[in-house]
CSV table of C-alpha atoms in Angstrom, one decimal:
chain,number,residue,atom,x,y,z
E,1,UNK,CA,-0.1,-0.2,-0.3
E,2,UNK,CA,1.1,3.8,-1.0
E,3,UNK,CA,1.0,5.2,2.5
E,4,UNK,CA,-0.1,9.0,2.6
E,5,UNK,CA,1.8,9.3,6.3
E,6,UNK,CA,5.0,8.9,6.8
E,7,UNK,CA,5.2,5.3,9.2
E,8,UNK,CA,7.8,5.5,12.0
E,9,UNK,CA,8.2,2.9,14.6
E,10,UNK,CA,10.0,3.2,18.1
E,11,UNK,CA,12.8,1.2,19.3
E,12,UNK,CA,10.9,-1.3,21.0
E,13,UNK,CA,8.0,-1.7,18.4
E,14,UNK,CA,10.6,-2.6,15.6
E,15,UNK,CA,12.4,-5.4,18.0
E,16,UNK,CA,9.0,-6.8,18.5
E,17,UNK,CA,7.8,-7.0,14.9
E,18,UNK,CA,11.7,-8.4,13.8
E,19,UNK,CA,11.3,-10.5,16.6
E,20,UNK,CA,7.7,-12.0,16.0
E,21,UNK,CA,9.1,-12.8,11.6
E,22,UNK,CA,12.2,-14.3,13.0
E,23,UNK,CA,10.3,-16.8,15.3
E,24,UNK,CA,8.0,-16.9,12.0
E,25,UNK,CA,8.0,-20.3,10.0
E,26,UNK,CA,10.2,-18.3,7.1
E,27,UNK,CA,12.4,-16.7,9.6
E,28,UNK,CA,13.2,-19.8,11.5
E,29,UNK,CA,13.7,-21.6,7.8
E,30,UNK,CA,16.0,-18.8,6.9
E,31,UNK,CA,17.9,-18.9,9.7
E,32,UNK,CA,18.1,-22.8,9.5
E,33,UNK,CA,18.9,-22.5,6.1
E,34,UNK,CA,22.2,-20.0,6.2
E,35,UNK,CA,23.4,-22.0,9.2
E,36,UNK,CA,23.2,-25.3,7.3
E,37,UNK,CA,25.1,-24.0,5.0
E,38,UNK,CA,28.2,-23.2,7.3
E,39,UNK,CA,29.3,-20.4,5.3
E,40,UNK,CA,33.3,-19.6,4.8
E,41,UNK,CA,34.0,-16.0,5.4
E,42,UNK,CA,34.6,-15.8,0.9
E,43,UNK,CA,30.9,-17.3,1.0
E,44,UNK,CA,29.6,-15.4,3.9
E,45,UNK,CA,31.3,-11.7,2.1
E,46,UNK,CA,29.2,-12.5,-1.5
E,47,UNK,CA,26.5,-12.7,0.8
E,48,UNK,CA,26.3,-9.5,2.7
E,49,UNK,CA,27.7,-7.8,-0.8
E,50,UNK,CA,24.3,-8.8,-2.1
E,51,UNK,CA,22.3,-8.5,0.8
E,52,UNK,CA,23.9,-4.6,1.0
E,53,UNK,CA,23.0,-4.3,-2.8
E,54,UNK,CA,19.4,-5.3,-2.4
E,55,UNK,CA,18.7,-2.6,0.8
E,56,UNK,CA,18.3,0.5,-1.6
E,57,UNK,CA,15.2,2.9,0.2
E,58,UNK,CA,14.1,5.8,-2.5
E,59,UNK,CA,12.4,7.6,0.4
E,60,UNK,CA,14.1,9.2,3.1
E,61,UNK,CA,11.0,7.6,5.2
E,62,UNK,CA,11.9,4.3,4.1
E,63,UNK,CA,15.4,4.6,5.1
E,64,UNK,CA,14.8,5.7,8.4
E,65,UNK,CA,11.8,2.8,9.4
E,66,UNK,CA,14.5,0.1,7.4
E,67,UNK,CA,17.7,1.4,9.8
E,68,UNK,CA,15.1,1.3,13.1
E,69,UNK,CA,15.0,-2.7,11.6
E,70,UNK,CA,18.6,-3.2,10.3
E,71,UNK,CA,20.1,-1.5,14.0
E,72,UNK,CA,18.9,-4.9,15.4
E,73,UNK,CA,20.5,-7.8,13.2
E,74,UNK,CA,24.1,-5.8,11.6
E,75,UNK,CA,26.1,-7.9,14.4
E,76,UNK,CA,24.6,-11.1,13.2
E,77,UNK,CA,25.1,-12.6,9.8
E,78,UNK,CA,22.7,-15.2,10.4
E,79,UNK,CA,19.3,-13.1,11.4
E,80,UNK,CA,20.6,-10.1,9.3
E,81,UNK,CA,20.7,-12.7,6.0
E,82,UNK,CA,17.4,-14.8,7.3
E,83,UNK,CA,15.6,-11.0,6.9
E,84,UNK,CA,16.8,-10.3,3.6
E,85,UNK,CA,16.6,-13.8,1.8
E,86,UNK,CA,12.6,-12.8,1.5
E,87,UNK,CA,13.5,-9.3,-0.7
E,88,UNK,CA,16.5,-11.8,-3.0
E,89,UNK,CA,12.9,-14.4,-3.0
E,90,UNK,CA,10.2,-12.0,-4.5
E,91,UNK,CA,13.0,-9.7,-6.5
E,92,UNK,CA,11.7,-6.7,-3.6
E,93,UNK,CA,13.3,-4.2,-1.6
E,94,UNK,CA,13.1,-2.3,1.9
E,95,UNK,CA,11.1,0.3,0.1
E,96,UNK,CA,8.4,-2.4,-1.3
E,97,UNK,CA,7.8,-3.4,1.9
E,98,UNK,CA,7.9,-0.3,3.8
E,99,UNK,CA,5.1,0.5,1.2
E,100,UNK,CA,3.2,-2.6,1.9
E,101,UNK,CA,3.1,-2.0,5.7
E,102,UNK,CA,-0.1,-1.2,7.5
E,103,UNK,CA,-0.6,2.3,9.1
E,104,UNK,CA,-1.8,0.8,12.5
E,105,UNK,CA,1.0,-0.9,14.2
E,106,UNK,CA,0.9,-4.5,15.3
E,107,UNK,CA,3.9,-7.5,16.1
E,108,UNK,CA,3.4,-9.1,13.2
E,109,UNK,CA,3.3,-6.0,10.9
E,110,UNK,CA,6.7,-7.3,9.5
E,111,UNK,CA,5.0,-10.6,8.7
E,112,UNK,CA,2.4,-9.5,6.9
E,113,UNK,CA,4.2,-7.2,4.7
E,114,UNK,CA,6.6,-9.5,3.8
E,115,UNK,CA,3.6,-11.6,2.7
E,116,UNK,CA,1.8,-8.9,0.8
E,117,UNK,CA,4.9,-8.4,-1.0
E,118,UNK,CA,4.9,-12.1,-1.9
E,119,UNK,CA,1.6,-12.3,-3.1
E,120,UNK,CA,2.4,-9.2,-5.2
E,121,UNK,CA,5.4,-11.1,-7.0
E,122,UNK,CA,3.4,-14.6,-7.0
E,123,UNK,CA,2.7,-16.3,-10.6
E,124,UNK,CA,2.1,-19.6,-9.7
E,125,UNK,CA,-1.5,-21.0,-10.3
E,126,UNK,CA,-4.1,-21.6,-7.5
E,127,UNK,CA,-3.7,-24.8,-5.7
E,128,UNK,CA,-4.6,-27.7,-7.7
E,129,UNK,CA,-4.3,-25.7,-11.1
E,130,UNK,CA,-2.1,-26.9,-13.5
E,131,UNK,CA,0.4,-24.7,-14.7
E,132,UNK,CA,0.1,-25.4,-18.6
E,133,UNK,CA,2.4,-23.1,-20.5
E,134,UNK,CA,4.7,-25.2,-22.8
E,135,UNK,CA,2.2,-28.4,-22.6
E,136,UNK,CA,0.9,-30.2,-26.1
E,137,UNK,CA,-3.0,-30.3,-26.6
E,138,UNK,CA,-2.7,-34.1,-26.3
E,139,UNK,CA,-1.0,-33.7,-22.6
E,140,UNK,CA,-3.2,-31.3,-21.4
E,141,UNK,CA,-6.2,-33.4,-22.3
E,142,UNK,CA,-5.0,-36.5,-20.5
E,143,UNK,CA,-4.6,-34.6,-17.8
E,144,UNK,CA,-8.2,-33.7,-18.1
E,145,UNK,CA,-9.0,-37.2,-18.4
E,146,UNK,CA,-7.9,-37.8,-15.2
E,147,UNK,CA,-9.3,-35.1,-13.1
E,148,UNK,CA,-12.8,-36.0,-14.7
E,149,UNK,CA,-12.1,-39.3,-12.8
E,150,UNK,CA,-12.8,-36.5,-9.2
E,151,UNK,CA,-15.9,-35.7,-11.5
E,152,UNK,CA,-17.7,-38.4,-11.0
E,153,UNK,CA,-17.8,-38.9,-14.9
E,154,UNK,CA,-18.6,-42.3,-15.4
E,155,UNK,CA,-21.9,-41.9,-13.8
E,156,UNK,CA,-22.1,-37.9,-15.4
E,157,UNK,CA,-25.6,-39.1,-17.6
E,158,UNK,CA,-28.5,-37.5,-19.1
E,159,UNK,CA,-28.3,-33.5,-19.6
E,160,UNK,CA,-25.4,-32.7,-17.7
E,161,UNK,CA,-23.1,-35.2,-19.5
E,162,UNK,CA,-24.4,-34.0,-23.0
E,163,UNK,CA,-23.5,-30.4,-21.9
E,164,UNK,CA,-20.2,-30.8,-20.9
E,165,UNK,CA,-19.4,-32.9,-24.6
E,166,UNK,CA,-20.8,-30.1,-25.7
E,167,UNK,CA,-18.7,-27.8,-23.7
E,168,UNK,CA,-15.2,-29.8,-24.6
E,169,UNK,CA,-16.5,-29.5,-28.0
E,170,UNK,CA,-17.2,-25.8,-28.2
E,171,UNK,CA,-13.7,-25.5,-26.4
E,172,UNK,CA,-11.5,-28.1,-28.4
E,173,UNK,CA,-8.9,-25.2,-29.8
E,174,UNK,CA,-8.6,-24.4,-26.3
E,175,UNK,CA,-8.4,-27.3,-24.1
E,176,UNK,CA,-6.4,-25.8,-21.2
E,177,UNK,CA,-10.0,-23.6,-20.5
E,178,UNK,CA,-11.6,-27.3,-20.4
E,179,UNK,CA,-9.1,-28.4,-17.7
E,180,UNK,CA,-9.1,-25.3,-15.7
E,181,UNK,CA,-12.5,-25.7,-15.0
E,182,UNK,CA,-12.7,-29.2,-14.3
E,183,UNK,CA,-9.8,-28.2,-12.0
E,184,UNK,CA,-12.0,-25.3,-10.7
E,185,UNK,CA,-14.0,-28.2,-10.0
E,186,UNK,CA,-12.1,-30.5,-8.5
E,187,UNK,CA,-10.7,-28.4,-5.6
E,188,UNK,CA,-14.3,-27.7,-4.7
E,189,UNK,CA,-15.1,-31.5,-4.7
E,190,UNK,CA,-17.8,-31.3,-6.7
E,191,UNK,CA,-19.3,-33.5,-9.4
E,192,UNK,CA,-20.2,-31.9,-13.1
E,193,UNK,CA,-24.0,-32.4,-12.8
E,194,UNK,CA,-24.1,-30.1,-9.9
E,195,UNK,CA,-22.0,-27.4,-12.1
E,196,UNK,CA,-24.3,-27.8,-14.7
E,197,UNK,CA,-27.1,-27.7,-12.2
E,198,UNK,CA,-25.5,-24.1,-11.0
E,199,UNK,CA,-25.4,-23.5,-14.9
E,200,UNK,CA,-28.8,-23.7,-15.6
E,201,UNK,CA,-30.1,-21.9,-12.3
E,202,UNK,CA,-27.7,-19.5,-12.4
E,203,UNK,CA,-29.5,-17.9,-16.3
E,204,UNK,CA,-25.4,-16.8,-16.6
E,205,UNK,CA,-23.1,-18.0,-19.5
E,206,UNK,CA,-20.5,-16.3,-17.6
E,207,UNK,CA,-18.4,-19.4,-16.3
E,208,UNK,CA,-16.8,-17.9,-13.0
E,209,UNK,CA,-20.5,-16.5,-11.9
E,210,UNK,CA,-21.8,-20.4,-12.4
E,211,UNK,CA,-18.5,-21.7,-10.1
E,212,UNK,CA,-19.4,-18.4,-7.2
E,213,UNK,CA,-23.2,-19.4,-8.2
E,214,UNK,CA,-21.8,-23.1,-7.6
E,215,UNK,CA,-20.4,-21.9,-4.0
E,216,UNK,CA,-23.3,-20.3,-2.9
E,217,UNK,CA,-26.4,-23.0,-3.3
E,218,UNK,CA,-23.7,-25.7,-1.4
E,219,UNK,CA,-23.1,-22.7,1.8
E,220,UNK,CA,-26.7,-22.0,1.7
E,221,UNK,CA,-27.7,-26.5,1.5
E,222,UNK,CA,-25.2,-26.2,4.2
E,223,UNK,CA,-26.9,-23.4,5.9
E,224,UNK,CA,-30.3,-25.0,6.4
E,225,UNK,CA,-29.2,-28.5,6.9
E,226,UNK,CA,-27.2,-26.8,9.9
E,227,UNK,CA,-31.1,-25.0,10.9
E,228,UNK,CA,-32.4,-27.9,10.5
E,229,UNK,CA,-29.9,-30.3,13.0
E,230,UNK,CA,-29.9,-27.7,15.6
E,231,UNK,CA,-33.4,-27.0,15.4
E,232,UNK,CA,-33.9,-30.7,16.4
E,233,UNK,CA,-31.0,-30.6,19.5
E,234,UNK,CA,-33.2,-27.5,20.3
E,235,UNK,CA,-36.4,-28.7,21.2
E,236,UNK,CA,-38.0,-27.1,24.2
E,237,UNK,CA,-35.3,-24.1,24.0
E,238,UNK,CA,-35.9,-20.7,24.1
E,239,UNK,CA,-36.1,-19.2,20.6
E,240,UNK,CA,-33.8,-16.6,21.1
E,241,UNK,CA,-31.5,-19.2,22.2
E,242,UNK,CA,-31.6,-21.3,19.3
E,243,UNK,CA,-31.4,-18.2,16.8
E,244,UNK,CA,-28.2,-17.3,18.6
E,245,UNK,CA,-26.4,-21.2,18.4
E,246,UNK,CA,-27.6,-21.1,14.8
E,247,UNK,CA,-25.9,-17.6,13.9
E,248,UNK,CA,-22.4,-18.8,16.2
E,249,UNK,CA,-22.3,-21.9,13.8
E,250,UNK,CA,-23.4,-20.3,11.0
E,251,UNK,CA,-20.0,-18.1,11.2
E,252,UNK,CA,-17.5,-20.5,11.8
E,253,UNK,CA,-15.9,-21.0,8.6
E,254,UNK,CA,-15.8,-17.5,8.3
E,255,UNK,CA,-13.2,-17.0,11.3
E,256,UNK,CA,-11.4,-20.3,9.7
E,257,UNK,CA,-10.4,-18.5,6.5
E,258,UNK,CA,-6.8,-18.1,4.7
E,259,UNK,CA,-5.3,-14.5,4.6
E,260,UNK,CA,-5.1,-13.7,0.9
E,261,UNK,CA,-3.7,-10.2,0.0
E,262,UNK,CA,-5.6,-7.2,1.0
E,263,UNK,CA,-7.2,-9.1,4.5
E,264,UNK,CA,-5.2,-7.9,7.7
E,265,UNK,CA,-4.1,-10.1,10.1
E,266,UNK,CA,-5.0,-9.3,13.0
E,267,UNK,CA,-3.4,-11.4,15.4
E,268,UNK,CA,-1.8,-9.4,18.4
E,269,UNK,CA,-4.3,-6.4,17.5
E,270,UNK,CA,-6.2,-4.7,20.3
E,271,UNK,CA,-10.1,-4.3,19.6
E,272,UNK,CA,-9.0,0.0,19.7
E,273,UNK,CA,-6.3,-1.1,16.6
E,274,UNK,CA,-9.0,-3.7,14.8
E,275,UNK,CA,-11.8,-0.7,14.9
E,276,UNK,CA,-9.7,2.0,13.8
E,277,UNK,CA,-8.3,0.0,11.0
E,278,UNK,CA,-12.6,-0.9,10.0
E,279,UNK,CA,-13.3,2.9,10.4
E,280,UNK,CA,-10.4,3.2,7.6
E,281,UNK,CA,-12.1,0.3,5.6
E,282,UNK,CA,-16.1,1.8,5.7
E,283,UNK,CA,-14.3,4.6,3.6
E,284,UNK,CA,-14.0,2.8,0.7
E,285,UNK,CA,-17.6,1.1,1.3
E,286,UNK,CA,-19.6,4.3,0.5
E,287,UNK,CA,-20.4,4.2,3.8
E,288,UNK,CA,-21.4,8.1,3.8
E,289,UNK,CA,-23.7,7.5,1.2
E,290,UNK,CA,-25.3,4.4,3.1
E,291,UNK,CA,-28.4,4.6,4.1
E,292,UNK,CA,-32.3,2.8,5.1
E,293,UNK,CA,-32.4,-0.6,5.5
E,294,UNK,CA,-28.8,-1.2,4.0
E,295,UNK,CA,-26.8,1.5,6.8
E,296,UNK,CA,-29.5,-0.4,9.8
E,297,UNK,CA,-27.9,-4.0,8.1
E,298,UNK,CA,-24.8,-2.9,8.7
E,299,UNK,CA,-25.3,-1.3,12.1
E,300,UNK,CA,-26.8,-4.5,13.4
E,301,UNK,CA,-24.1,-6.5,12.4
E,302,UNK,CA,-21.5,-4.2,13.9
E,303,UNK,CA,-23.5,-4.7,17.5
E,304,UNK,CA,-24.8,-8.4,16.8
E,305,UNK,CA,-21.1,-8.8,16.7
E,306,UNK,CA,-19.0,-6.2,19.5
E,307,UNK,CA,-17.1,-8.8,20.9
E,308,UNK,CA,-16.0,-9.8,17.6
E,309,UNK,CA,-14.5,-6.7,15.4
E,310,UNK,CA,-12.0,-8.5,13.6
E,311,UNK,CA,-15.2,-10.8,12.1
E,312,UNK,CA,-16.4,-7.4,11.0
E,313,UNK,CA,-13.4,-6.0,9.3
E,314,UNK,CA,-12.9,-9.8,7.8
E,315,UNK,CA,-16.2,-8.8,6.2
E,316,UNK,CA,-15.5,-5.1,5.4
E,317,UNK,CA,-12.4,-6.3,4.0
E,318,UNK,CA,-13.8,-8.6,1.8
E,319,UNK,CA,-16.1,-6.0,0.5
E,320,UNK,CA,-13.0,-3.4,0.2
E,321,UNK,CA,-11.4,-6.2,-1.9
E,322,UNK,CA,-13.8,-6.1,-4.3
E,323,UNK,CA,-14.8,-2.7,-4.6
E,324,UNK,CA,-18.6,-3.4,-3.7
E,325,UNK,CA,-20.6,-1.0,-1.5
E,326,UNK,CA,-22.2,-2.0,1.7
E,327,UNK,CA,-25.0,-1.5,0.0
E,328,UNK,CA,-24.3,-3.8,-2.8
E,329,UNK,CA,-24.1,-6.4,-0.1
E,330,UNK,CA,-26.7,-5.5,1.8
E,331,UNK,CA,-28.4,-6.6,-1.5
E,332,UNK,CA,-26.8,-10.1,-1.4
E,333,UNK,CA,-28.2,-10.3,2.2
E,334,UNK,CA,-31.4,-10.1,0.8
E,335,UNK,CA,-31.9,-11.5,-2.1
E,336,UNK,CA,-29.8,-14.9,-1.7
E,337,UNK,CA,-32.2,-16.0,1.4
E,338,UNK,CA,-29.4,-16.9,3.7
E,339,UNK,CA,-27.5,-15.6,6.8
E,340,UNK,CA,-24.2,-17.2,5.9
E,341,UNK,CA,-21.7,-14.6,5.3
E,342,UNK,CA,-19.3,-17.1,2.9
E,343,UNK,CA,-22.7,-17.6,1.0
E,344,UNK,CA,-23.7,-13.7,0.8
E,345,UNK,CA,-20.7,-12.8,-0.8
E,346,UNK,CA,-20.4,-16.1,-3.6
E,347,UNK,CA,-23.6,-14.5,-4.4
E,348,UNK,CA,-22.5,-10.8,-4.5
E,349,UNK,CA,-19.7,-12.4,-7.1
E,350,UNK,CA,-22.3,-13.9,-8.7
E,351,UNK,CA,-24.9,-11.4,-9.1
E,352,UNK,CA,-22.1,-8.7,-10.1
E,353,UNK,CA,-20.6,-11.0,-12.8
E,354,UNK,CA,-24.2,-11.9,-14.6
E,355,UNK,CA,-24.7,-8.1,-14.7
E,356,UNK,CA,-21.3,-7.4,-16.4
E,357,UNK,CA,-22.2,-10.7,-19.0
E,358,UNK,CA,-25.6,-8.8,-19.7
E,359,UNK,CA,-23.6,-5.7,-20.5
E,360,UNK,CA,-21.2,-6.9,-22.7
E,361,UNK,CA,-23.8,-9.3,-24.7
E,362,UNK,CA,-26.3,-6.4,-24.9
E,363,UNK,CA,-23.2,-4.0,-26.5
E,364,UNK,CA,-22.6,-6.8,-28.8
E,365,UNK,CA,-26.3,-6.9,-29.7
E,366,UNK,CA,-25.9,-3.5,-30.2
E,367,UNK,CA,-22.9,-2.9,-31.9
E,368,UNK,CA,-24.1,-6.0,-34.3
E,369,UNK,CA,-27.3,-3.5,-35.6
E,370,UNK,CA,-24.8,-0.9,-35.7
E,371,UNK,CA,-23.1,-2.8,-38.3
E,372,UNK,CA,-26.3,-3.9,-39.8
E,373,UNK,CA,-27.1,-0.7,-39.9
E,374,UNK,CA,-24.1,0.7,-41.3
E,375,UNK,CA,-24.1,-2.0,-44.0
E,376,UNK,CA,-27.9,-1.3,-45.2
E,377,UNK,CA,-26.8,2.1,-45.4
E,378,UNK,CA,-23.4,1.2,-47.8
E,379,UNK,CA,-25.7,-0.5,-50.4
E,380,UNK,CA,-27.0,2.8,-51.7
E,381,UNK,CA,-25.0,3.5,-55.1
E,382,UNK,CA,-23.2,6.7,-55.7
E,383,UNK,CA,-24.3,7.5,-59.0
E,384,UNK,CA,-22.5,9.4,-62.1
E,385,UNK,CA,-24.0,12.6,-61.9
E,386,UNK,CA,-21.5,14.7,-61.5
E,387,UNK,CA,-17.5,14.9,-62.0
E,388,UNK,CA,-14.9,16.3,-59.6
E,389,UNK,CA,-12.0,18.3,-60.5
E,390,UNK,CA,-9.8,19.6,-58.0
E,391,UNK,CA,-11.0,23.0,-59.0
E,392,UNK,CA,-14.4,22.5,-59.9
E,393,UNK,CA,-17.6,20.4,-59.7
E,394,UNK,CA,-19.4,19.9,-62.8
E,395,UNK,CA,-23.0,18.2,-63.5
E,396,UNK,CA,-24.4,16.5,-66.6
E,397,UNK,CA,-26.3,20.0,-68.2
E,398,UNK,CA,-22.7,21.5,-67.9
E,399,UNK,CA,-23.4,23.9,-64.7
E,400,UNK,CA,-20.3,24.5,-62.1
E,401,UNK,CA,-19.8,25.2,-59.1
E,402,UNK,CA,-16.3,25.5,-56.6
E,403,UNK,CA,-15.1,22.5,-55.3
E,404,UNK,CA,-13.3,24.8,-52.4
E,405,UNK,CA,-16.7,26.1,-51.6
E,406,UNK,CA,-18.9,23.3,-51.4
E,407,UNK,CA,-16.3,21.0,-49.7
E,408,UNK,CA,-16.3,23.3,-46.8
E,409,UNK,CA,-20.0,23.6,-46.7
E,410,UNK,CA,-19.6,19.5,-46.2
E,411,UNK,CA,-16.7,19.5,-43.5
E,412,UNK,CA,-19.3,22.1,-41.8
E,413,UNK,CA,-21.9,19.6,-42.0
E,414,UNK,CA,-19.7,16.6,-40.4
E,415,UNK,CA,-18.0,19.3,-37.5
E,416,UNK,CA,-21.9,19.1,-36.7
E,417,UNK,CA,-22.6,16.2,-36.7
E,418,UNK,CA,-22.7,15.6,-33.1
E,419,UNK,CA,-25.7,18.4,-32.5
E,420,UNK,CA,-28.7,17.3,-34.9
E,421,UNK,CA,-30.2,20.6,-34.7
E,422,UNK,CA,-27.2,22.1,-36.4
E,423,UNK,CA,-26.9,20.1,-38.4
E,424,UNK,CA,-30.0,20.3,-40.4
E,425,UNK,CA,-30.0,23.8,-40.4
E,426,UNK,CA,-26.1,23.6,-42.0
E,427,UNK,CA,-27.6,21.0,-44.3
E,428,UNK,CA,-30.9,23.2,-45.3
E,429,UNK,CA,-28.6,26.2,-46.2
E,430,UNK,CA,-26.6,23.7,-48.4
E,431,UNK,CA,-29.2,22.8,-50.7
E,432,UNK,CA,-30.6,25.7,-50.7
E,433,UNK,CA,-27.5,26.7,-53.0
E,434,UNK,CA,-27.5,23.4,-54.7
E,435,UNK,CA,-30.9,24.1,-55.8
E,436,UNK,CA,-30.5,27.2,-56.6
E,437,UNK,CA,-27.6,27.2,-58.6
E,438,UNK,CA,-29.3,24.2,-60.5
E,439,UNK,CA,-26.2,22.0,-60.0
E,440,UNK,CA,-28.3,19.5,-57.7
E,441,UNK,CA,-31.9,20.2,-57.8
E,442,UNK,CA,-33.5,16.6,-57.0
E,443,UNK,CA,-33.2,15.0,-53.7
E,444,UNK,CA,-31.3,11.8,-54.9
E,445,UNK,CA,-28.4,14.2,-56.9
E,446,UNK,CA,-28.5,16.1,-53.4
E,447,UNK,CA,-27.4,13.4,-51.8
E,448,UNK,CA,-24.8,11.6,-54.2
E,449,UNK,CA,-23.3,15.1,-54.8
E,450,UNK,CA,-22.4,15.1,-50.8
E,451,UNK,CA,-20.7,11.9,-51.0
E,452,UNK,CA,-19.3,12.3,-53.8
E,453,UNK,CA,-17.5,15.2,-52.0
E,454,UNK,CA,-17.1,13.5,-48.7
E,455,UNK,CA,-15.0,10.6,-50.4
E,456,UNK,CA,-12.5,13.2,-52.2
E,457,UNK,CA,-12.1,15.1,-49.3
E,458,UNK,CA,-11.4,11.6,-47.6
E,459,UNK,CA,-9.3,10.6,-50.0
E,460,UNK,CA,-7.3,13.6,-50.0
E,461,UNK,CA,-6.8,14.5,-46.4
E,462,UNK,CA,-6.0,11.4,-44.2
E,463,UNK,CA,-6.5,13.2,-40.9
E,464,UNK,CA,-10.1,13.9,-42.2
E,465,UNK,CA,-10.6,10.1,-42.8
E,466,UNK,CA,-9.4,9.5,-39.5
E,467,UNK,CA,-11.9,12.0,-37.9
E,468,UNK,CA,-14.4,10.5,-40.3
E,469,UNK,CA,-13.7,6.8,-38.9
E,470,UNK,CA,-13.5,7.7,-35.5
E,471,UNK,CA,-16.6,10.3,-35.0
E,472,UNK,CA,-18.8,8.1,-37.3
E,473,UNK,CA,-20.6,6.3,-33.9
E,474,UNK,CA,-21.4,9.5,-32.6
E,475,UNK,CA,-22.6,11.0,-36.0
E,476,UNK,CA,-24.5,7.2,-36.6
E,477,UNK,CA,-26.2,7.8,-33.2
E,478,UNK,CA,-27.7,11.1,-34.2
E,479,UNK,CA,-29.1,9.7,-37.9
E,480,UNK,CA,-33.0,10.2,-37.9
E,481,UNK,CA,-35.2,10.2,-41.2
E,482,UNK,CA,-33.4,13.3,-42.9
E,483,UNK,CA,-31.7,12.1,-45.9
E,484,UNK,CA,-28.8,14.2,-45.6
E,485,UNK,CA,-27.5,12.7,-42.4
E,486,UNK,CA,-28.0,9.3,-44.1
E,487,UNK,CA,-26.1,10.4,-46.7
E,488,UNK,CA,-23.3,11.2,-44.5
E,489,UNK,CA,-23.6,7.9,-42.9
E,490,UNK,CA,-23.4,6.1,-46.0
E,491,UNK,CA,-20.5,7.3,-46.9
E,492,UNK,CA,-18.5,6.7,-43.3
E,493,UNK,CA,-20.0,3.4,-43.8
E,494,UNK,CA,-17.8,2.6,-46.4
E,495,UNK,CA,-14.5,3.9,-45.8
E,496,UNK,CA,-15.0,2.6,-42.3
E,497,UNK,CA,-15.2,-1.5,-44.0
E,498,UNK,CA,-13.0,-0.3,-46.9
E,499,UNK,CA,-15.1,-0.2,-49.9
E,500,UNK,CA,-13.2,3.2,-51.1
E,501,UNK,CA,-9.9,2.2,-52.4
């Protein structure tokens, strides 16, 4: 993260953070590594030179902060190298580490900052996902057949089997995509039939949205099972007590989640530090503009969990990672019909992906319709009623007008394309001139002349041609029944699809 305010640790804070790192899994592993190498003086010199090279800081704040850490390890070669080793492995520097620090101090801050740096540089595939770069299609397909066994392929029948076979058939040119989906399902211990049902009921073709919907439905079913089980066990109990048991049980999985990038490890934090961080995160969730039922829901959620603010912070950071608002999450909570927080998040992911898919489809349909209209416009032929030279335009009757003057008028028509009223006024004025001069009396000949002038200008002036192509859609959006506007659009269509040589 880029810290707006300088971060400075006291000696005591730096010492504690360093101690936590050296006692962490990475700290112990790196110390053990350098102890086992049994470095001689020459080897040690090489390592120390490399370590020195990796410690450059650009900002004065980062230099001061790093010096507060470094002072405790400069006299101990093993600890010194153990702290520097993460920089070597991740291609990072103390400056990067400083930027990854949380504004709020906590003893595990150094460990978490290293973790964030590592997450930002990691290019490895997710656990259980094969990195197929360099694989042949045959190797990928062989791996796919192995994975399908875990997806209960042998017992997949009916529509589910037909759907998967069609999916494979449609993606023979990108078998890695098919393998990725299969491995995503295997990671979830889901079957092809389960995924097919999620595909059907989610009402979207977006694969990631289908996966989110699958996760949501599985967690929702688990919630319903728990409710039924707790209700059976709680016969004779007070209703409020049963409800508390359910909520406590449903939130268990949220407390056991790992800490991906953007999620703070609050181990060692006080409630005050957590609440301070929570208020900071809420600004990213559009809290100031959260009103009505959404605001009441969140306030109630915080009150119910005032004994575990870390749980509330986790949800807030999950939303911040998604760039979602509290209002969006509240709607997901309402329409998902479940109190399972993780299920609500999956439902939120599903609805957002579905909306994005619908937007893309709508945009593609609009583009296709526009393309069809442009092609229809382009079918209108340009006649041979006019001869254009560098200085004049002549019709079949021998009437001549100045080319430069006519071209300037037509360019004015194009320039007014974003303003339909202005464009119509300029067009009417130009048409009156063509009629009075007997150059183009009928509407058809007027349209033909305007088209020929535009094409002539575009051939001579590539900048003008590019302007037409770039502004084509904007002008097209203002098309009405006006024949002149249609003529301009037809000419732009010809330029766009390369009819004009």
